[in-house]
Amino acid sequence: MRKALLSISAFLLVLPWLALVAAGIYWLWQSIYLTEAVAGFCVVYALAWLMIRGLRKRQGLLALPVVKPDDAWPPAATEIWAKLDKMAEQIDPKEYPLTDSLRILELAKRVTVEVARHYSPKHERAELDVPLRNILYIAEQVCRDMRQMLDEKVPFSHLLTVGNGLELWRWKDRLASGHIAYRVGKLLLSPIASIPRELGQFFAGKASAYPKGMIERWLLQTLIKKIGYYAIAMYSGQAIPPQIDFAESEPKLGSVEMKKRPLRILVAGQLKTGKSSLVNALFGELRAPTDVLPLTGALTVYRLQHEGTGDVVIVDSPGYGDQERWFEENPEQAFGEFDLIVLVCSATQAGHEADAEFLNAMRTWFDERLERRQPPILLIVSHIDQLRPLREWQPPYDVSHPQNAKEQSIRQALAYISETLTIPLEDCLPVCLKERSVYNIEAVWTGIADKLPESLRAQYLRCLIAAKDKEKWAMLRKQLANAGRIAVDRVKKIKKGDKGER
C-alpha cells in the first residue's frame, strides 16, 4: 500500500512536467520550429556522447599528477618502490577513509615499516634504525612540499590564519544543517520550483560520484608513494646530500677526489685487442705505448677534455686472458671505481670466454651491492679491416643495412659477439684502429655521449658513498672539537668561580 501511494505521488509530481514537455513540443510544431529543435537536440547529445567516450578512453575525468621514482636510485630502491606501487594500486578507499586520521596514520606506518624492513631485514624494529638527523631532514622536506601545495593550489591560503580555520570548522556543521532546513522549507513552500532543482542536484551528485571516488583513491595512492619516496631516501642514506667539497686535483687512482669528477671510463679487453690503440685514437695523439707485446702492465690513467662529454678520465687496463685476471685481485678497484666500461673485442678472435668471465664477475659484484648501480657497457669491435674479403677496405660502411660482402662480414661479427656476451647490438660499434687508417672513432664518442645519463647515475651513487664516508669523519671531528671547546670553557668557568669564592 505504501509503495503504491509513493508511486502515485511520484507520478503526480512528474505529470505536470511531462505535460509541460508535451505542450512545448506542440508549440514548436505549431511554430514550424520542431525540425530545428530536434536537430539541435541531436547535435548537443552527439557532442556530449563524444565527450563522454573520450573521457572514458582517458580513464578518468581529471589528469592527476603521479609521484614517480628518482632516476638516481640504486636497484635496491627500485625493488621496494615496485612493492609500494603494487600496494598503491591495490588500496581500497573504503578501508582507509580520509576522514579517519587513525587509519591514515596506520597506513603511513605500514608504508614506513615496509621500507625499513627492506633495508634492515634482520632488525626487529627496523623502522627505528635511522639517524635522528635524517628524520628531521625529512620532516623539513615534507613541510616544504605542503607549503608549496597550499601556496599553489588553495586560494587565500596565504591570508587565512589558524584561528580562521578553526572558526570555519566550528561553523561547518551549523551551515550544513541550516542549508538542509533551507532546502526543506523551499520544497514545502514552492514544490513546483524546488522539485526540478532537487532532481538536478540528485543527478549531479550521482554524476560526480565517480570522480570523487577517483580523487579519494588518488589521494591515498599519492600518500603511499610520497611517504615511500621519503622513506626510501631516509633508510637508504640518501636523505641528506653530503656537503663535502671535493678539491680539484690531478686524477689519482683510488683517491676520494676522483670519486666526484670527472667521468671515469675503464677500457678493458683481452690481450692484443687494441685497447691502447683505442686510447690513442680517442686522444687523437700517441698517449699510450703500443707494441706487439702488451706493455700496459698496470692501470694507466689519462685525463681528457672532450666537447661532448666534458672532463673525462680514461683508464687503460692490462689485458686479461686464460691466466691473466687482474680484476680478480682487487674487484673494488676493477669494477667499483668507474662510471662507464668500454670493452674492446677483436672481430677476428674466435673465443670470447675471457670477456664473458670479466663481464660475469662485474655483474655478480654489482648484484651483491644493490646500493650501487652497474655502469653501462659500450662494446668496441676492433680489427674489422681484417674480415673477409681481406683486400677490400673502402670505408665508410653501413652495417645496419649491409649491401656488400664486407658490410655483411662486419654485421655478422657484431651479431655474434653481441649474442655471446649478452650486450645489445646497438651498443656494439665496429672500428679500425690501424695507424693512419683509423675509422669510426667519432661513433665511439657518440656512443659515450649516449651513455652519459646512465654513467652519471652510476657516478652519483659511487660519489655518494665516498662522500658520506668522508662527511661522517669530518662531522665527527667537528663535533668532538666543539665538545672539547665547550668542556674547556666549562672548566675555566668553574675555576673562576672557585677563585671568586676564596
XYZ file of C-alpha atoms in Angstrom:
502
model
C 0.000 0.000 0.000
C 2.795 2.351 0.936
C 4.714 1.636 -2.277
C 1.543 2.256 -4.309
C 0.978 5.632 -2.613
C 4.620 6.602 -3.224
C 4.340 5.585 -6.864
C 1.126 7.596 -7.326
C 2.688 10.613 -5.576
C 5.771 10.428 -7.789
C 3.597 10.135 -10.890
C 1.515 13.135 -9.845
C 4.698 15.144 -9.248
C 6.211 14.205 -12.602
C 2.902 14.521 -14.564
C 2.944 18.360 -14.756
C 6.438 18.281 -16.184
C 5.505 15.659 -18.732
C 2.527 17.804 -19.728
C 4.827 20.829 -19.954
C 7.214 18.921 -22.245
C 4.292 17.811 -24.440
C 2.985 21.373 -24.601
C 6.433 22.615 -25.582
C 6.708 20.071 -28.384
C 3.210 21.014 -29.604
C 4.178 24.716 -29.576
C 7.340 24.000 -31.593
C 5.237 22.065 -34.108
C 2.758 24.909 -34.379
C 5.580 27.449 -34.828
C 7.286 25.323 -37.526
C 10.464 25.070 -35.343
C 10.150 21.394 -34.421
C 12.648 20.189 -37.059
C 15.270 22.741 -35.992
C 14.744 21.881 -32.320
C 15.128 18.130 -32.937
C 18.286 18.778 -34.983
C 19.697 20.969 -32.199
C 18.985 18.334 -29.556
C 20.669 15.667 -31.726
C 23.780 17.829 -32.173
C 24.031 18.581 -28.441
C 23.598 14.944 -27.419
C 26.066 13.787 -30.093
C 28.697 16.185 -28.751
C 28.003 15.037 -25.200
C 28.312 11.390 -26.274
C 31.653 12.079 -27.971
C 32.968 13.889 -24.896
C 31.926 11.052 -22.571
C 33.526 8.481 -24.850
C 36.772 10.457 -24.978
C 36.844 10.814 -21.208
C 36.294 7.086 -20.735
C 39.247 6.368 -23.001
C 41.390 8.566 -20.787
C 40.206 6.523 -17.756
C 39.047 9.444 -15.721
C 37.777 12.980 -15.743
C 40.910 14.557 -14.279
C 44.573 14.383 -15.240
C 46.027 13.978 -11.767
C 49.776 14.171 -11.074
C 51.673 10.993 -10.250
C 54.598 10.537 -7.859
C 57.475 8.953 -9.778
C 60.654 7.277 -8.503
C 64.008 9.013 -8.646
C 66.168 8.076 -11.632
C 69.248 8.200 -9.411
C 68.016 5.425 -7.117
C 70.014 2.177 -6.968
C 68.414 -1.226 -7.735
C 67.581 -1.786 -4.052
C 65.336 1.290 -4.052
C 63.766 0.293 -7.365
C 62.790 -3.069 -5.875
C 60.998 -1.631 -2.842
C 59.346 1.052 -5.000
C 57.773 -1.703 -7.099
C 56.229 -3.138 -3.892
C 54.880 0.267 -2.892
C 53.497 0.808 -6.372
C 51.637 -2.505 -6.112
C 50.340 -1.524 -2.667
C 49.059 1.771 -4.063
C 47.297 0.033 -6.946
C 45.507 -2.346 -4.554
C 44.476 0.288 -1.997
C 40.772 0.364 -1.136
C 39.425 3.818 -0.151
C 36.761 2.125 1.998
C 39.455 0.642 4.275
C 41.250 3.968 4.714
C 38.668 6.788 4.735
C 40.280 10.198 4.544
C 38.188 11.386 7.493
C 39.700 8.734 9.797
C 43.059 10.099 10.941
C 43.954 6.936 12.873
C 43.563 4.744 9.780
C 45.657 7.185 7.752
C 48.383 7.026 10.413
C 48.237 3.230 10.266
C 48.704 3.397 6.501
C 51.701 5.702 6.889
C 53.235 3.358 9.464
C 52.615 0.383 7.183
C 54.491 2.064 4.332
C 57.374 3.152 6.574
C 57.797 -0.299 8.134
C 57.741 -1.920 4.678
C 60.610 0.294 3.511
C 62.557 -0.063 6.758
C 62.390 -3.871 6.729
C 63.576 -3.891 3.141
C 66.788 -2.110 4.125
C 67.219 -3.759 7.557
C 65.634 -7.221 7.271
C 67.452 -8.582 10.346
C 66.262 -5.890 12.757
C 63.087 -6.465 14.769
C 62.290 -2.727 14.866
C 63.764 -1.770 11.545
C 61.771 1.476 11.380
C 63.841 2.809 14.303
C 67.148 2.073 12.567
C 67.626 5.575 11.186
C 69.688 8.585 12.339
C 67.711 11.299 14.108
C 69.040 13.995 11.762
C 67.521 12.135 8.793
C 64.068 12.229 10.400
C 64.380 15.978 10.990
C 65.511 16.497 7.407
C 62.559 14.504 6.019
C 60.131 16.467 8.211
C 61.624 19.644 6.774
C 61.123 18.402 3.199
C 57.519 17.305 3.825
C 56.659 20.680 5.363
C 58.215 22.412 2.360
C 56.118 20.320 -0.046
C 52.939 21.045 1.922
C 53.657 24.788 1.923
C 54.202 24.793 -1.831
C 50.989 22.846 -2.354
C 49.000 25.323 -0.232
C 50.510 28.324 -1.992
C 49.790 26.945 -5.466
C 46.503 25.043 -5.034
C 44.488 26.548 -2.133
C 43.012 30.045 -2.693
C 43.611 32.604 0.099
C 45.871 30.147 1.952
C 48.447 32.931 2.412
C 45.791 35.098 4.146
C 43.960 32.562 6.335
C 45.211 32.120 9.899
C 44.895 29.104 12.155
C 42.167 30.909 14.083
C 40.197 31.494 10.874
C 40.434 27.813 10.050
C 39.188 26.729 13.499
C 36.301 29.177 13.312
C 35.268 27.897 9.880
C 35.422 24.328 11.176
C 33.090 25.187 14.077
C 30.563 26.729 11.694
C 30.736 23.850 9.203
C 28.063 21.698 10.879
C 25.830 24.671 11.545
C 25.979 25.807 7.938
C 25.268 22.278 6.726
C 22.205 21.865 8.978
C 20.956 25.339 8.065
C 21.278 24.580 4.369
C 19.221 21.395 4.762
C 16.491 23.323 6.616
C 16.502 25.944 3.861
C 16.077 23.263 1.158
C 13.213 21.578 3.044
C 11.457 24.909 3.517
C 11.760 25.753 -0.179
C 10.355 22.342 -1.074
C 7.293 22.856 1.157
C 6.584 26.449 0.119
C 7.287 26.118 -3.600
C 7.265 22.455 -4.703
C 6.913 23.248 -8.430
C 10.137 25.281 -8.463
C 12.040 23.145 -5.935
C 11.421 19.628 -7.298
C 13.356 20.195 -10.563
C 16.205 21.752 -8.582
C 16.364 18.819 -6.158
C 16.237 16.319 -9.029
C 19.042 18.198 -10.763
C 21.185 18.142 -7.614
C 20.448 14.440 -7.169
C 21.570 13.530 -10.669
C 24.536 15.913 -10.464
C 25.588 14.141 -7.254
C 25.352 10.769 -8.976
C 27.374 12.043 -11.896
C 30.118 13.371 -9.598
C 30.339 10.151 -7.559
C 32.888 8.611 -9.937
C 35.410 11.467 -9.954
C 35.021 11.852 -6.208
C 35.941 8.201 -5.690
C 38.756 8.578 -8.160
C 40.163 11.560 -6.262
C 39.969 9.723 -2.922
C 41.837 6.789 -4.440
C 44.406 9.141 -5.976
C 44.960 10.882 -2.640
C 45.637 7.560 -0.908
C 47.955 6.411 -3.698
C 49.810 9.725 -3.577
C 50.098 9.440 0.198
C 51.604 5.948 -0.075
C 54.089 6.954 -2.758
C 55.041 10.260 -1.135
C 55.722 8.610 2.217
C 57.504 5.756 0.456
C 59.599 8.190 -1.565
C 60.921 9.962 1.511
C 61.219 6.710 3.486
C 63.436 5.254 0.752
C 65.586 8.364 0.852
C 65.772 8.150 4.646
C 66.557 4.450 5.106
C 68.890 4.215 2.102
C 71.052 7.035 3.406
C 70.244 9.433 0.545
C 68.057 11.757 2.583
C 70.716 14.402 3.228
C 73.123 15.132 0.366
C 76.732 15.252 1.569
C 78.187 18.726 1.986
C 81.780 17.747 1.227
C 83.521 19.978 -1.309
C 85.875 17.824 -3.343
C 89.143 19.512 -4.203
C 90.102 19.715 -7.834
C 93.360 17.879 -8.405
C 95.112 15.660 -10.859
C 93.493 12.231 -11.163
C 94.905 9.709 -8.755
C 93.544 6.194 -8.851
C 91.654 5.267 -5.703
C 91.632 8.809 -4.296
C 88.445 10.345 -2.931
C 88.903 13.404 -5.163
C 88.383 11.264 -8.253
C 85.092 9.917 -6.955
C 83.301 13.185 -7.623
C 84.526 14.258 -11.036
C 85.348 13.726 -13.835
C 83.578 10.872 -15.615
C 85.693 7.748 -15.266
C 85.916 5.291 -18.166
C 87.615 1.896 -17.976
C 88.997 0.455 -21.208
C 89.124 -3.322 -20.796
C 89.640 -6.325 -23.049
C 91.759 -9.341 -23.881
C 95.382 -9.215 -24.922
C 96.119 -7.693 -28.329
C 92.587 -6.464 -28.983
C 93.654 -2.836 -29.449
C 92.898 -1.183 -26.087
C 95.933 1.093 -26.113
C 95.362 1.903 -29.785
C 91.782 2.892 -28.922
C 93.066 5.211 -26.181
C 95.453 6.784 -28.689
C 92.642 7.252 -31.201
C 90.353 8.805 -28.608
C 93.024 11.307 -27.625
C 93.938 11.996 -31.216
C 97.625 11.586 -30.479
C 100.030 8.994 -29.115
C 99.427 8.719 -25.383
C 99.631 5.011 -24.506
C 102.539 2.797 -25.657
C 101.616 0.229 -28.291
C 103.613 -2.786 -29.477
C 103.176 -6.410 -30.397
C 103.601 -7.230 -26.685
C 101.304 -5.806 -24.016
C 103.223 -3.032 -22.277
C 100.356 -1.804 -20.081
C 101.082 -3.897 -17.020
C 99.021 -1.771 -14.576
C 96.114 0.626 -14.698
C 97.201 3.777 -16.514
C 95.239 6.990 -16.072
C 94.755 9.745 -18.682
C 92.709 12.917 -18.433
C 90.897 14.361 -21.433
C 88.572 17.290 -22.042
C 86.015 16.435 -24.731
C 83.398 18.792 -26.123
C 80.522 16.289 -25.953
C 81.185 14.699 -22.549
C 83.168 17.284 -20.588
C 86.063 16.303 -18.338
C 86.863 12.595 -18.812
C 89.385 10.256 -17.215
C 90.248 7.220 -19.339
C 91.871 4.299 -17.536
C 93.762 1.826 -19.704
C 93.814 -1.628 -18.099
C 96.070 -4.632 -18.682
C 94.732 -7.312 -20.978
C 93.206 -10.422 -19.459
C 93.297 -13.954 -20.831
C 93.336 -17.585 -19.810
C 95.791 -16.996 -16.965
C 95.769 -13.223 -16.516
C 92.786 -11.991 -14.499
C 93.920 -8.754 -12.931
C 90.345 -7.824 -11.982
C 90.122 -10.720 -9.505
C 92.904 -9.264 -7.331
C 91.004 -6.084 -6.458
C 87.365 -6.182 -7.622
C 86.589 -2.936 -5.784
C 89.098 -1.071 -7.927
C 88.345 -3.040 -11.094
C 84.559 -2.563 -11.038
C 83.557 -0.046 -8.371
C 85.763 2.861 -9.418
C 84.267 3.507 -12.865
C 81.193 5.068 -14.467
C 81.436 3.513 -17.941
C 83.015 0.284 -19.200
C 84.415 0.301 -22.735
C 85.048 -3.334 -23.654
C 87.294 -3.918 -26.659
C 86.891 -7.205 -28.569
C 88.637 -8.299 -31.759
C 86.400 -9.191 -34.691
C 88.896 -11.862 -35.767
C 89.142 -13.547 -32.349
C 87.086 -16.724 -32.164
C 86.962 -17.215 -28.392
C 85.387 -14.717 -26.007
C 85.330 -16.822 -22.854
C 87.682 -14.417 -21.072
C 85.412 -11.483 -21.945
C 82.395 -13.394 -20.624
C 84.260 -14.138 -17.363
C 85.118 -10.466 -16.941
C 81.509 -9.389 -17.523
C 80.103 -12.132 -15.268
C 82.473 -11.121 -12.457
C 81.436 -7.479 -12.812
C 77.713 -8.262 -12.935
C 77.992 -10.541 -9.907
C 79.873 -7.864 -7.963
C 77.116 -5.319 -8.566
C 74.321 -7.851 -7.940
C 75.741 -8.260 -4.434
C 75.727 -4.484 -3.915
C 72.238 -3.247 -4.670
C 73.070 0.158 -3.224
C 75.263 0.701 -6.283
C 74.348 0.899 -9.951
C 76.257 -1.059 -12.574
C 77.919 1.274 -15.090
C 76.787 0.953 -18.706
C 78.840 -1.098 -21.163
C 79.942 0.014 -24.612
C 81.378 -2.766 -26.794
C 84.047 -1.786 -29.321
C 84.721 -4.385 -32.036
C 88.204 -3.834 -33.472
C 90.142 -5.318 -36.418
C 87.147 -5.129 -38.759
C 89.558 -4.356 -41.604
C 90.835 -7.953 -41.298
C 87.437 -9.515 -42.003
C 86.642 -11.111 -45.347
C 87.139 -10.074 -48.064
C 90.607 -9.246 -46.717
C 91.780 -6.961 -49.528
C 88.645 -4.890 -49.592
C 88.793 -1.865 -47.294
C 86.878 1.127 -48.535
C 85.084 2.796 -45.607
C 82.594 4.074 -44.634
C 80.344 1.061 -44.135
C 76.636 0.874 -43.295
C 76.350 -2.231 -41.135
C 72.701 -1.502 -40.288
C 71.770 -2.207 -43.925
C 74.636 -4.329 -45.306
C 74.886 -4.360 -49.073
C 78.325 -5.777 -49.939
C 80.342 -8.700 -48.594
C 82.445 -6.555 -46.225
C 79.422 -4.992 -44.573
C 77.810 -8.414 -44.153
C 81.001 -9.779 -42.519
C 81.106 -6.851 -40.097
C 77.400 -7.268 -39.294
C 77.834 -10.996 -38.615
C 80.817 -10.351 -36.331
C 78.858 -7.749 -34.344
C 75.842 -10.045 -34.023
C 77.985 -12.984 -32.857
C 79.837 -11.018 -30.167
C 76.619 -9.290 -29.069
C 74.849 -12.614 -28.563
C 77.855 -14.272 -26.898
C 78.380 -11.506 -24.326
C 74.678 -10.586 -23.877
C 75.172 -6.977 -24.920
C 72.563 -5.182 -27.086
C 73.559 -4.949 -30.716
C 73.050 -1.171 -30.740
C 75.804 -0.914 -28.104
C 78.333 -2.684 -30.359
C 80.445 -0.339 -32.503
C 82.842 -1.510 -35.251
C 86.170 0.348 -35.500
C 89.501 0.159 -37.250
C 92.457 1.247 -35.085
C 95.262 0.755 -37.560
C 97.627 3.737 -37.685
C 96.701 6.179 -40.485
C 93.570 4.109 -41.189
C 91.567 4.912 -38.045
C 87.843 4.548 -38.723
C 84.628 5.256 -36.793
C 86.163 6.879 -33.690
C 83.542 9.633 -33.796
C 80.907 6.921 -33.398
C 82.701 5.842 -30.207
C 82.479 9.382 -28.806
C 78.813 9.488 -29.826
C 78.231 6.181 -28.009
C 79.958 7.535 -24.878
C 77.758 10.654 -25.027
C 74.628 8.499 -25.436
C 75.611 6.541 -22.321
C 76.248 9.734 -20.350
C 72.887 9.783 -18.448
C 73.384 6.183 -17.263
C 77.033 6.906 -16.449
C 76.099 9.943 -14.358
C 73.574 7.891 -12.366
C 76.272 5.300 -11.639
C 78.712 8.090 -10.777
C 76.220 9.715 -8.389
C 75.869 6.578 -6.257
C 79.614 5.960 -6.329
C 80.296 9.525 -5.203
C 77.516 9.415 -2.611
C 79.061 6.504 -0.722
C 82.539 8.051 -0.768
C 81.267 11.498 0.177
C 79.149 10.235 3.068
C 82.092 8.308 4.464
C 84.273 11.418 4.287
C 81.493 13.608 5.677
C 80.947 11.208 8.588
C 84.512 11.546 9.812
C 84.610 15.286 9.086
C 81.445 15.844 11.150
C 82.785 13.632 13.951
C 85.992 15.669 14.124
C 83.997 18.902 14.137
C 81.625 17.647 16.859
C 84.499 16.437 19.056
C 86.327 19.735 18.571
C 83.224 21.735 19.557
C 82.574 19.427 22.516
C 86.198 19.915 23.593
C 85.871 23.701 23.444
C 82.664 23.587 25.490
C 84.326 21.347 28.088
C 87.364 23.644 28.339
C 85.154 26.719 28.707
C 83.168 24.950 31.406
C 86.302 24.044 33.329
C 87.546 27.646 33.088
C 84.242 28.971 34.425
C 84.359 26.502 37.332
C 87.912 27.547 38.207
C 86.974 31.211 38.077
C 84.037 30.503 40.360
C 86.249 28.686 42.861
C 88.720 31.581 42.914
C 85.906 34.043 43.474
C 84.591 32.089 46.456
C 88.068 32.084 48.016
